[in-house]
Amino acid sequence: MKKIVIGICIILLLPCLGWAEELTGRDIALKMDAVDTSQDGKRTAIMVINRKGQKLIRKMQSFAKKYGPDERGLIKFIEPPDVRGIMYLTWSYEDVERDDDMWIFIPAESLVRRISGGGKKGSFMRSDFANEDIEKKEVDDDEHRLLRSEKFSGVDCYVVERINKKQKDTNYLKRIVWVGKDTWLPMKVEYYNKRGKHFKTAIYGGFKEIKGIWTVTKIMTKTHRKGSKTLMQYDNVDYNIGLSDSLFEQSNLKR
Amino acid sequence: MGGSMAMEVMLDTGKKDGIKDIKFLNQMETLQNQIDKHPLTWKTSSVIDTIKKMRRAMHENRMEYYTLPETSAQASGYLFLYETSGGEELDKQVSFNYDITRLNVRTKSLSTKDVRTFMSDIDRFVKENLDPSIKVEYAGIMSWVRAMSDYVAQGQKRCFILAFSAIACMMIIVLRSFKLGLISMIPNVFPVLIALGLMGFLGVYMSAGLMIMAPVIIGVAVDDTIHFFMRYRREFNRTGTYEEALKATLSTVGRPIMFTTITLVAGFSVFGLSDVYTTVQFGLLASFAFIWALLADFFLAPAMMLLFKPLGPERQVTMVN
């Protein structure tokens, strides 16, 4: 009897073993989503926007903390000097239907205001990143399809196609992502506009293991025809530092 | 309504982040208000409106906050807020470096004359009220119209003067008389004046296509004039009197001159069938001018001969028969 049960189990499990390599696009997205296991974290982002020889530098410090499936984030701007101290506080929810809550603090006016999270399609601070590239996305916001496996700059990668389910919220027809099989981090993303033209490319780099969590510390995004590129660099990355809840309260902004 | 016209006033502060300076913003606001007050203006828009809207939105949409803030830091804050929420729109209003910005002005479709007054009104205000370190330039349809009409007028003038002097020199040399040469230019220029006069009378605007009209008319009209005057000179030498020479000239070259004119008018009238408006205008105006060139040769030139007697005193010539 025992042998029969084991036998049945083996028979049932065999196909699973056989398909272990055969991940679906969504499985890959779930794996990628699971890379960051931290409860909270902080980092300093430096963004250098280079457009036809002219440069803009933006520097900001950000904090994030997880609340179950939801997340709260705080961004403090450091550079340029005339905007130092401006802060954004966001509470984002896993529930796709629920809009994020967002507050801004402007020190020169000494006011805190709740703002709507619209304008996802807009560019992020005149850089080559769109707001939708920066925001945290839920796995099921997109339709994922595994296209193939191939090497990208010497690393075995899955090539996954992602299509946003809400096409009116996005500027992209699709994105094609190269995912490193070793780290489950993106290596490269190709962006296609609504007419199906590949118009923007992001290359990921500076992979570092920080407190056991693999992290991207450099992203270079180029918009081909505009002749502009943006380098985003993350410094002072740290995880699980025990950030207090009060940091993410709007009452904290106006101190 | 008849369409609209746009002008862009480009303000260059000459330094990075110059637009964020509240002193600059205040100056730009006075300029925009001034343009708004102008009776020809429909609507203006600029980054000033954006800042005001952001400020009002940040203050429960209360209308009393629809103004510029007091400090540069506050203005930077609003610009930054706008920047973070979609830089694409900002790119249309201010340069990447925040050194140049634009003021969009809309008016109804204006005549060239109104465009001139409108632009010089704005320019005067700019010169009198704006800090000289702010470089102001104009672009858009309106300044295009102004530049275009300047070119057309200038070109018209230059073409006419050049054609006139070249042909006058030719006539003086061919007729071997300075006086006669200059007199012969009158029936050449007369049809041009008539054609331009007709344009003014009918309200036809001078355009780039019509610019070549004056030199073409002179160039063609000179053909008949040269026949007429050459013949006249020879007949005067033969007969010795102005009146006799005139009779002889008209009875010999009169007919061919008339036929060439009829041919020319018929030929140029074909342009009247064109779909291109300027070509139609050109063909009909030129035909009209050629008729007047003929009339000038037949009536004006003889009258002037008898009046000015450019070939010296009459003399008795013994008729050798």
Coordinates of C-alpha atoms in Angstrom, one line a residue:
Chain A
M1 CA 0.0 0.0 0.0
K2 CA 2.7 2.4 1.0
K3 CA 4.7 1.5 -2.1
I4 CA 1.6 2.2 -4.2
V5 CA 1.2 5.7 -2.7
I6 CA 4.8 6.5 -3.2
G7 CA 4.5 5.2 -6.8
I8 CA 1.5 7.4 -7.5
C9 CA 3.3 10.3 -6.0
I10 CA 6.3 9.7 -8.2
I11 CA 4.1 9.4 -11.2
L12 CA 2.3 12.6 -10.3
L13 CA 5.5 14.5 -9.7
L14 CA 7.4 13.2 -12.7
P15 CA 5.9 15.7 -15.1
C16 CA 6.7 18.5 -12.7
L17 CA 10.3 17.5 -12.6
G18 CA 10.4 17.3 -16.4
W19 CA 8.9 20.8 -16.6
A20 CA 11.1 22.3 -14.0
E21 CA 13.0 24.1 -16.7
E22 CA 9.9 25.2 -18.4
L23 CA 9.0 28.4 -16.5
T24 CA 6.2 30.6 -17.7
G25 CA 6.7 34.3 -18.2
R26 CA 4.6 34.9 -15.1
D27 CA 6.8 32.5 -13.0
I28 CA 9.8 34.6 -14.0
A29 CA 8.1 37.8 -13.0
L30 CA 7.2 36.2 -9.6
K31 CA 10.8 35.2 -9.1
M32 CA 12.0 38.7 -10.0
D33 CA 9.5 40.2 -7.6
A34 CA 10.8 37.9 -4.8
V35 CA 14.4 39.0 -5.1
D36 CA 14.0 41.9 -2.7
T37 CA 13.2 40.1 0.5
S38 CA 13.9 43.1 2.7
Q39 CA 11.4 44.6 5.1
D40 CA 12.8 48.1 4.6
G41 CA 15.6 49.9 2.9
K42 CA 17.2 53.2 2.0
R43 CA 19.3 54.4 -0.9
T44 CA 20.7 57.6 -2.4
A45 CA 19.9 58.0 -6.1
I46 CA 21.9 60.3 -8.4
M47 CA 20.4 60.9 -11.7
V48 CA 22.4 62.5 -14.5
I49 CA 20.3 63.5 -17.5
N50 CA 22.4 64.2 -20.6
R51 CA 20.6 65.8 -23.5
K52 CA 22.7 66.9 -26.5
G53 CA 25.6 67.9 -24.3
Q54 CA 23.5 69.7 -21.7
K55 CA 23.4 68.1 -18.3
L56 CA 20.9 68.1 -15.4
I57 CA 21.8 66.5 -12.1
R58 CA 19.2 65.3 -9.7
K59 CA 20.0 63.8 -6.3
M60 CA 17.5 62.3 -3.9
Q61 CA 17.4 60.1 -0.9
S62 CA 14.7 57.5 -0.6
F63 CA 13.3 55.2 2.1
A64 CA 10.9 52.3 1.7
K65 CA 9.1 50.0 4.1
K66 CA 6.9 47.1 3.5
Y67 CA 3.5 46.7 5.2
G68 CA 2.5 43.2 4.2
P69 CA 1.9 43.3 0.5
D70 CA 1.7 47.1 0.5
E71 CA 4.6 49.5 0.6
R72 CA 5.3 53.0 1.8
G73 CA 8.0 55.2 0.4
L74 CA 9.6 58.6 1.1
I75 CA 11.7 60.6 -1.3
K76 CA 13.8 63.6 -0.2
F77 CA 15.3 65.8 -2.9
I78 CA 18.9 67.0 -2.3
E79 CA 19.9 68.4 -5.6
P80 CA 19.5 70.8 -7.4
P81 CA 19.9 73.2 -4.4
D82 CA 16.8 75.2 -5.2
V83 CA 14.6 72.2 -4.5
R84 CA 16.4 70.8 -1.6
G85 CA 14.0 69.5 1.1
I86 CA 11.1 68.9 -1.2
M87 CA 9.6 65.5 -0.2
Y88 CA 7.3 63.0 -1.7
L89 CA 5.5 60.4 0.4
T90 CA 3.7 57.5 -1.3
W91 CA 1.6 54.7 0.1
S92 CA 1.1 52.1 -2.6
Y93 CA -1.2 49.2 -2.4
E94 CA -1.1 45.7 -3.9
D95 CA -4.8 46.0 -4.8
V96 CA -4.6 47.0 -8.5
E97 CA -7.9 48.9 -8.2
R98 CA -6.8 51.1 -5.4
D99 CA -4.9 54.2 -6.3
D100 CA -1.8 55.1 -4.5
D101 CA -1.9 57.8 -1.9
M102 CA 0.7 60.6 -2.5
W103 CA 1.7 63.7 -0.5
I104 CA 4.2 66.4 -1.3
F105 CA 5.9 68.8 1.0
I106 CA 7.3 72.1 -0.3
P107 CA 9.6 73.7 2.3
A108 CA 9.7 77.2 0.7
E109 CA 5.9 77.4 1.0
S110 CA 5.9 75.2 4.1
L111 CA 2.9 73.2 3.0
V112 CA 1.9 69.6 2.7
R113 CA -0.6 68.6 0.0
R114 CA -2.1 65.4 -1.1
I115 CA -1.7 65.0 -4.8
S116 CA -3.1 62.5 -7.2
G117 CA -0.8 59.9 -8.7
G118 CA -1.8 60.7 -12.3
G119 CA 0.5 61.3 -15.2
K120 CA 2.1 57.9 -15.2
K121 CA 2.9 58.3 -18.8
G122 CA 4.9 61.5 -18.3
S123 CA 8.6 61.6 -18.1
F124 CA 10.2 61.4 -14.7
M125 CA 11.8 64.8 -14.0
R126 CA 12.7 65.4 -17.7
S127 CA 14.8 62.3 -17.7
D128 CA 14.6 59.3 -20.1
F129 CA 12.7 57.4 -17.4
A130 CA 9.0 57.6 -17.5
N131 CA 7.1 57.6 -14.3
E132 CA 5.8 54.2 -15.1
D133 CA 9.4 52.9 -15.3
I134 CA 10.2 54.1 -11.8
E135 CA 7.0 53.1 -10.0
K136 CA 6.8 49.7 -8.3
K137 CA 4.7 47.4 -10.5
E138 CA 2.6 44.5 -9.4
V139 CA 3.3 41.2 -11.3
D140 CA -0.3 41.0 -12.6
D141 CA -0.3 44.5 -14.0
D142 CA 1.3 42.9 -17.1
E143 CA 0.8 39.9 -19.3
H144 CA 4.1 38.0 -19.4
R145 CA 5.3 35.7 -22.2
L146 CA 8.6 33.9 -22.2
L147 CA 10.1 34.3 -25.7
R148 CA 13.4 32.5 -25.5
S149 CA 16.6 32.0 -23.6
E150 CA 19.8 33.6 -24.7
K151 CA 23.1 35.0 -23.5
F152 CA 23.3 38.7 -22.8
S153 CA 26.8 40.1 -22.1
G154 CA 27.9 36.7 -21.1
V155 CA 25.0 35.9 -18.7
D156 CA 22.3 33.3 -19.4
C157 CA 19.0 35.2 -19.7
Y158 CA 15.4 34.6 -20.1
V159 CA 13.9 37.0 -22.6
V160 CA 10.4 37.9 -21.5
E161 CA 7.8 40.0 -23.3
R162 CA 5.6 42.2 -21.0
I163 CA 2.4 43.8 -22.1
N164 CA 0.6 46.2 -19.8
K165 CA -3.0 45.0 -19.3
K166 CA -4.2 48.6 -19.1
Q167 CA -3.0 49.9 -22.4
K168 CA -4.4 53.4 -21.8
D169 CA -2.1 53.9 -18.8
T170 CA 1.0 53.3 -20.7
N171 CA 3.1 54.7 -23.5
Y172 CA 4.4 51.3 -24.3
L173 CA 3.0 48.7 -26.6
K174 CA 5.3 46.2 -25.0
R175 CA 8.6 45.8 -23.2
I176 CA 11.1 43.1 -23.7
V177 CA 13.1 42.2 -20.7
W178 CA 16.3 40.2 -20.4
V179 CA 16.4 38.5 -17.0
G180 CA 19.6 37.1 -15.6
K181 CA 19.1 33.4 -14.7
D182 CA 21.5 33.7 -11.8
T183 CA 20.2 36.7 -10.0
W184 CA 16.7 37.1 -11.4
L185 CA 17.5 40.8 -12.0
P186 CA 16.8 42.6 -15.2
M187 CA 19.8 43.0 -17.5
K188 CA 18.3 45.0 -20.3
V189 CA 14.9 46.3 -21.2
E190 CA 13.8 47.3 -24.7
Y191 CA 10.8 49.7 -24.9
Y192 CA 8.4 49.7 -27.9
N193 CA 6.1 52.6 -28.5
K194 CA 2.5 52.3 -29.5
R195 CA 3.4 52.0 -33.2
G196 CA 5.6 49.1 -32.4
K197 CA 8.9 50.9 -32.8
H198 CA 11.8 50.1 -30.5
F199 CA 12.6 53.7 -29.2
K200 CA 14.2 53.3 -25.8
T201 CA 16.6 51.0 -24.2
A202 CA 17.7 50.5 -20.6
I203 CA 20.8 48.7 -19.6
Y204 CA 21.1 47.5 -16.0
G205 CA 24.4 47.0 -14.2
G206 CA 26.4 47.4 -11.0
F207 CA 24.9 44.2 -9.6
K208 CA 25.8 43.9 -5.9
E209 CA 24.9 41.6 -3.1
I210 CA 23.9 43.7 -0.1
K211 CA 22.9 42.0 3.1
G212 CA 22.2 38.9 0.9
I213 CA 20.0 40.7 -1.5
W214 CA 21.0 41.1 -5.1
T215 CA 20.6 44.7 -6.1
V216 CA 20.9 46.8 -9.3
T217 CA 22.9 50.0 -8.6
K218 CA 23.2 51.4 -12.1
I219 CA 20.6 52.0 -14.9
M220 CA 21.5 53.6 -18.2
T221 CA 18.5 54.6 -20.3
K222 CA 18.7 56.0 -23.8
T223 CA 16.0 57.4 -25.9
H224 CA 17.4 56.8 -29.4
R225 CA 15.9 59.6 -31.5
K226 CA 15.9 62.3 -28.9
G227 CA 19.6 61.9 -28.4
S228 CA 19.3 61.9 -24.7
K229 CA 20.4 59.5 -22.0
T230 CA 20.0 59.2 -18.3
L231 CA 22.2 57.5 -15.8
M232 CA 20.6 56.5 -12.6
Q233 CA 23.0 55.4 -9.9
Y234 CA 22.1 54.1 -6.4
D235 CA 24.6 54.6 -3.6
N236 CA 24.5 53.9 0.2
V237 CA 22.0 51.1 -0.4
D238 CA 21.1 49.3 2.8
Y239 CA 18.4 46.9 3.9
N240 CA 16.6 45.9 7.1
I241 CA 17.7 48.8 9.1
G242 CA 14.5 49.1 11.2
L243 CA 13.0 52.3 9.9
S244 CA 10.3 53.7 12.1
D245 CA 6.7 53.9 11.0
S246 CA 6.5 57.6 11.8
L247 CA 9.0 58.3 9.0
F248 CA 6.2 57.4 6.6
E249 CA 3.5 59.5 8.2
Q250 CA 2.5 62.8 6.6
S251 CA 2.7 64.5 9.9
N252 CA 6.4 63.8 9.7
L253 CA 6.9 65.8 6.5
K254 CA 6.5 69.2 7.9
R255 CA 9.1 69.0 10.6
Chain B
M1 CA -13.3 84.6 -37.6
G2 CA -10.9 83.9 -40.4
G3 CA -8.3 81.7 -38.7
S4 CA -5.7 82.6 -36.1
M5 CA -2.1 83.6 -36.0
A6 CA 0.5 82.8 -33.5
M7 CA 3.7 84.4 -32.3
E8 CA 6.3 83.1 -30.0
V9 CA 8.2 85.6 -27.9
M10 CA 11.4 83.8 -26.9
L11 CA 13.0 85.1 -23.7
D12 CA 16.6 84.1 -23.1
T13 CA 17.9 84.9 -19.6
G14 CA 21.4 83.9 -20.7
K15 CA 22.1 81.8 -17.6
K16 CA 21.3 78.4 -16.4
D17 CA 18.2 78.3 -14.1
G18 CA 17.6 82.0 -15.0
I19 CA 13.9 81.3 -15.4
K20 CA 13.6 80.3 -11.7
D21 CA 14.6 83.8 -10.7
I22 CA 11.5 85.6 -9.4
K23 CA 12.8 88.9 -10.7
F24 CA 12.7 87.4 -14.2
L25 CA 9.3 85.9 -13.7
N26 CA 7.9 89.2 -12.5
Q27 CA 9.2 90.9 -15.6
M28 CA 7.9 88.2 -17.8
E29 CA 4.5 88.5 -16.1
T30 CA 4.3 92.3 -16.8
L31 CA 5.2 91.6 -20.5
Q32 CA 2.5 88.9 -20.7
N33 CA -0.1 91.2 -19.0
Q34 CA 0.8 94.0 -21.4
I35 CA 0.4 91.7 -24.4
D36 CA -3.0 90.5 -23.0
K37 CA -4.2 94.1 -22.8
H38 CA -3.4 94.7 -26.5
P39 CA -6.7 94.9 -28.4
L40 CA -5.4 92.5 -31.1
T41 CA -4.5 89.7 -28.7
W42 CA -6.8 86.7 -28.3
K43 CA -4.9 84.7 -25.8
T44 CA -1.4 84.3 -24.3
S45 CA 0.1 81.3 -22.5
S46 CA 3.4 80.7 -20.8
V47 CA 5.2 79.0 -17.9
I48 CA 3.8 81.9 -15.8
D49 CA 0.3 80.5 -16.1
T50 CA 1.7 77.1 -15.2
I51 CA 3.3 78.3 -12.0
K52 CA 0.1 80.2 -11.0
K53 CA -2.0 77.2 -11.6
M54 CA 0.3 75.0 -9.6
R55 CA 0.2 77.5 -6.8
R56 CA -3.6 77.8 -6.8
A57 CA -3.9 74.0 -6.9
M58 CA -1.7 73.8 -3.9
H59 CA -3.9 76.2 -2.0
E60 CA -7.3 74.6 -2.3
N61 CA -7.9 76.2 -5.7
R62 CA -8.4 79.6 -4.0
M63 CA -8.4 82.3 -6.6
E64 CA -6.4 84.7 -4.5
Y65 CA -3.4 82.3 -4.9
Y66 CA -3.5 82.6 -8.7
T67 CA -0.4 84.8 -8.6
L68 CA 3.3 84.4 -8.7
P69 CA 4.9 83.5 -5.4
E70 CA 7.2 85.9 -3.6
T71 CA 10.6 84.2 -3.7
S72 CA 12.6 82.3 -6.2
A73 CA 12.7 79.3 -4.0
Q74 CA 8.9 79.1 -4.0
A75 CA 8.8 79.4 -7.8
S76 CA 11.4 76.7 -8.1
G77 CA 9.3 74.5 -5.9
Y78 CA 6.3 74.8 -8.2
L79 CA 8.4 74.3 -11.3
F80 CA 9.9 71.3 -9.7
L81 CA 6.5 69.9 -8.8
Y82 CA 5.4 70.4 -12.4
E83 CA 8.6 68.8 -13.6
T84 CA 8.2 65.7 -11.5
S85 CA 4.7 65.2 -12.7
G86 CA 5.4 65.0 -16.4
G87 CA 8.4 66.7 -17.9
E88 CA 7.2 66.4 -21.5
E89 CA 4.9 69.3 -21.0
L90 CA 7.6 71.4 -19.4
D91 CA 9.9 70.7 -22.3
K92 CA 7.4 72.6 -24.5
Q93 CA 7.6 75.7 -22.2
V94 CA 11.2 76.0 -20.9
S95 CA 14.5 74.8 -22.1
F96 CA 16.3 71.9 -20.6
N97 CA 18.7 74.2 -18.7
Y98 CA 15.9 76.6 -17.5
D99 CA 17.6 79.4 -19.4
I100 CA 15.1 80.1 -22.2
T101 CA 11.4 80.2 -22.1
R102 CA 8.6 81.2 -24.5
L103 CA 5.5 83.2 -24.4
N104 CA 2.9 82.1 -26.9
V105 CA 0.6 84.8 -28.2
R106 CA -2.5 84.1 -30.3
T107 CA -4.4 86.7 -32.4
K108 CA -6.9 86.5 -35.1
S109 CA -5.5 86.4 -38.6
L110 CA -4.0 89.8 -39.1
S111 CA -3.0 91.9 -42.1
T112 CA 0.7 92.6 -42.7
K113 CA 0.2 96.1 -41.5
D114 CA -1.5 95.0 -38.2
V115 CA 1.3 92.4 -37.7
R116 CA 3.8 95.2 -37.9
T117 CA 2.0 97.5 -35.5
F118 CA 1.4 94.6 -33.1
M119 CA 5.0 93.4 -33.1
S120 CA 6.5 96.9 -32.8
D121 CA 4.1 97.6 -29.9
I122 CA 5.4 94.5 -28.1
D123 CA 9.0 95.3 -29.0
R124 CA 8.7 98.8 -27.7
F125 CA 7.4 97.6 -24.4
V126 CA 10.2 95.0 -24.2
K127 CA 12.9 97.7 -24.8
E128 CA 11.4 100.1 -22.3
N129 CA 10.5 97.7 -19.5
L130 CA 12.5 94.6 -19.6
D131 CA 16.0 94.1 -18.1
P132 CA 18.4 94.5 -21.1
S133 CA 20.2 91.2 -20.0
I134 CA 17.1 89.3 -21.2
K135 CA 17.4 88.6 -24.8
V136 CA 14.1 88.7 -26.6
E137 CA 13.4 87.2 -30.0
Y138 CA 10.3 86.7 -32.0
A139 CA 9.3 83.6 -33.9
G140 CA 6.2 81.9 -35.3
I141 CA 3.9 82.7 -38.2
M142 CA 3.6 86.4 -37.3
S143 CA 7.3 87.2 -37.5
W144 CA 7.5 85.0 -40.6
V145 CA 4.8 87.2 -42.2
R146 CA 6.7 90.3 -41.2
A147 CA 10.1 89.1 -42.6
M148 CA 8.4 87.8 -45.7
S149 CA 6.8 91.1 -46.5
D150 CA 10.0 92.9 -45.8
Y151 CA 11.8 90.7 -48.3
V152 CA 9.1 91.1 -50.9
A153 CA 9.1 94.9 -50.6
Q154 CA 12.9 95.0 -50.7
G155 CA 13.1 92.6 -53.6
Q156 CA 10.5 94.5 -55.5
K157 CA 12.3 97.8 -55.1
R158 CA 15.7 96.3 -56.0
C159 CA 14.4 94.5 -59.1
F160 CA 12.7 97.6 -60.4
I161 CA 15.6 99.9 -59.9
L162 CA 18.0 97.4 -61.5
A163 CA 15.8 96.7 -64.5
F164 CA 15.1 100.4 -64.9
S165 CA 18.8 101.4 -64.9
A166 CA 19.9 98.6 -67.1
I167 CA 17.3 99.3 -69.7
A168 CA 17.8 103.1 -69.5
C169 CA 21.5 102.7 -70.2
M170 CA 20.7 100.4 -73.2
M171 CA 18.2 102.9 -74.6
I172 CA 20.7 105.8 -74.2
I173 CA 23.3 103.9 -76.1
V174 CA 21.0 102.6 -78.8
L175 CA 19.4 105.9 -79.5
R176 CA 22.7 107.7 -79.1
S177 CA 21.0 110.5 -77.2
F178 CA 20.8 111.0 -73.4
K179 CA 17.6 113.0 -73.6
L180 CA 15.8 110.7 -76.0
G181 CA 16.9 107.7 -74.0
L182 CA 15.3 109.1 -70.8
I183 CA 12.2 110.1 -72.6
S184 CA 11.9 106.6 -74.1
M185 CA 11.9 105.2 -70.5
I186 CA 8.6 107.0 -69.7
P187 CA 6.4 104.7 -71.9
N188 CA 8.3 101.8 -70.4
V189 CA 7.7 102.6 -66.8
F190 CA 4.2 104.0 -67.4
P191 CA 2.5 100.5 -67.8
V192 CA 4.2 99.3 -64.5
L193 CA 2.7 102.3 -62.7
I194 CA -0.7 101.5 -64.2
A195 CA -0.5 97.9 -63.2
L196 CA 0.6 98.7 -59.6
G197 CA -2.1 101.3 -59.5
L198 CA -4.7 98.7 -60.6
M199 CA -3.5 96.4 -57.8
G200 CA -3.9 99.0 -55.3
F201 CA -7.4 99.9 -56.7
L202 CA -8.5 96.3 -56.6
G203 CA -6.8 95.5 -53.3
V204 CA -4.5 92.8 -54.7
Y205 CA -1.7 92.2 -52.3
M206 CA 1.9 92.1 -53.4
S207 CA 3.3 88.6 -53.1
A208 CA 6.5 86.8 -53.8
G209 CA 5.0 85.6 -57.1
L210 CA 4.0 89.1 -58.2
M211 CA 7.4 90.5 -57.4
I212 CA 8.8 89.7 -60.8
M213 CA 6.0 91.5 -62.5
A214 CA 7.5 95.0 -62.7
P215 CA 10.8 94.0 -64.3
V216 CA 8.9 91.7 -66.7
I217 CA 6.6 94.5 -67.8
I218 CA 9.5 96.9 -68.4
G219 CA 11.5 94.2 -70.2
V220 CA 8.6 93.4 -72.6
A221 CA 7.4 96.9 -73.1
V222 CA 10.8 98.0 -74.1
D223 CA 10.6 95.9 -77.2
D224 CA 7.9 98.0 -78.8
T225 CA 9.4 101.2 -77.5
I226 CA 12.7 100.5 -79.0
H227 CA 11.1 99.9 -82.4
F228 CA 9.2 103.1 -82.1
F229 CA 12.1 105.3 -81.1
M230 CA 14.6 103.8 -83.5
R231 CA 12.3 104.4 -86.3
Y232 CA 11.4 107.8 -85.2
R233 CA 15.0 108.9 -85.0
R234 CA 15.6 107.7 -88.5
E235 CA 12.4 109.4 -89.8
F236 CA 13.4 112.6 -88.1
N237 CA 16.8 112.6 -89.8
R238 CA 15.0 112.1 -93.1
T239 CA 12.1 114.5 -92.8
G240 CA 13.6 117.1 -90.4
T241 CA 10.3 117.9 -88.6
Y242 CA 8.8 116.2 -85.5
E243 CA 5.4 116.1 -87.0
E244 CA 6.4 114.5 -90.3
A245 CA 8.6 112.0 -88.6
L246 CA 5.7 111.0 -86.3
K247 CA 3.4 110.4 -89.2
A248 CA 6.0 108.3 -91.0
T249 CA 6.8 106.3 -87.9
L250 CA 3.2 105.5 -87.0
S251 CA 2.3 104.5 -90.5
T252 CA 5.3 102.1 -90.7
V253 CA 5.9 100.5 -87.3
G254 CA 2.5 101.3 -85.9
R255 CA 0.9 98.1 -87.3
P256 CA 3.6 95.6 -86.2
I257 CA 3.7 97.1 -82.7
M258 CA 0.0 96.7 -82.4
F259 CA 0.2 93.1 -83.6
T260 CA 3.0 92.2 -81.2
T261 CA 1.0 93.6 -78.4
I262 CA -2.1 91.7 -79.3
T263 CA 0.0 88.5 -79.4
L264 CA 1.6 89.3 -76.0
V265 CA -1.8 90.0 -74.4
A266 CA -3.2 86.8 -75.8
G267 CA -0.2 84.8 -74.7
F268 CA -0.1 86.2 -71.2
S269 CA -3.9 85.8 -70.8
V270 CA -3.3 82.1 -70.9
F271 CA -1.9 82.4 -67.4
G272 CA -5.4 83.5 -66.4
L273 CA -6.5 79.8 -66.7
S274 CA -4.0 78.7 -64.1
D275 CA -5.1 77.1 -60.8
V276 CA -2.3 79.0 -59.0
Y277 CA -3.8 82.2 -57.9
T278 CA -0.6 84.3 -58.2
T279 CA -0.1 83.1 -61.7
V280 CA -3.6 84.2 -62.7
Q281 CA -3.0 87.6 -61.1
F282 CA 0.4 87.9 -62.9
G283 CA -1.0 87.0 -66.3
L284 CA -4.0 89.3 -66.1
L285 CA -2.0 92.2 -64.7
A286 CA 0.8 91.9 -67.2
S287 CA -1.7 91.7 -70.1
F288 CA -3.4 94.8 -68.8
A289 CA 0.0 96.5 -68.6
F290 CA 0.9 95.6 -72.2
I291 CA -2.2 97.2 -73.5
W292 CA -1.2 100.4 -71.7
A293 CA 2.4 100.1 -73.0
L294 CA 0.9 100.2 -76.5
L295 CA -1.3 103.2 -75.7
A296 CA 1.8 104.9 -74.2
D297 CA 3.8 104.3 -77.4
F298 CA 1.0 105.5 -79.5
F299 CA -0.1 108.6 -77.5
L300 CA 2.3 109.4 -74.7
A301 CA 5.5 109.1 -76.7
P302 CA 4.4 111.3 -79.6
A303 CA 3.0 113.9 -77.3
M304 CA 6.3 114.1 -75.5
M305 CA 8.3 114.3 -78.7
L306 CA 6.3 117.3 -79.8
L307 CA 6.5 118.8 -76.4
F308 CA 10.2 118.3 -75.5
K309 CA 11.7 118.2 -79.0
P310 CA 14.6 116.0 -77.8
L311 CA 16.4 115.8 -81.2
G312 CA 17.2 119.5 -81.5
P313 CA 15.6 122.2 -83.7
E314 CA 13.7 121.2 -86.8
R315 CA 15.4 121.8 -90.1
Q316 CA 14.5 122.2 -93.7
V317 CA 15.2 119.1 -95.7
T318 CA 15.2 119.4 -99.5
M319 CA 13.0 116.7 -100.7
V320 CA 14.9 114.8 -103.3
N321 CA 12.4 113.0 -105.3

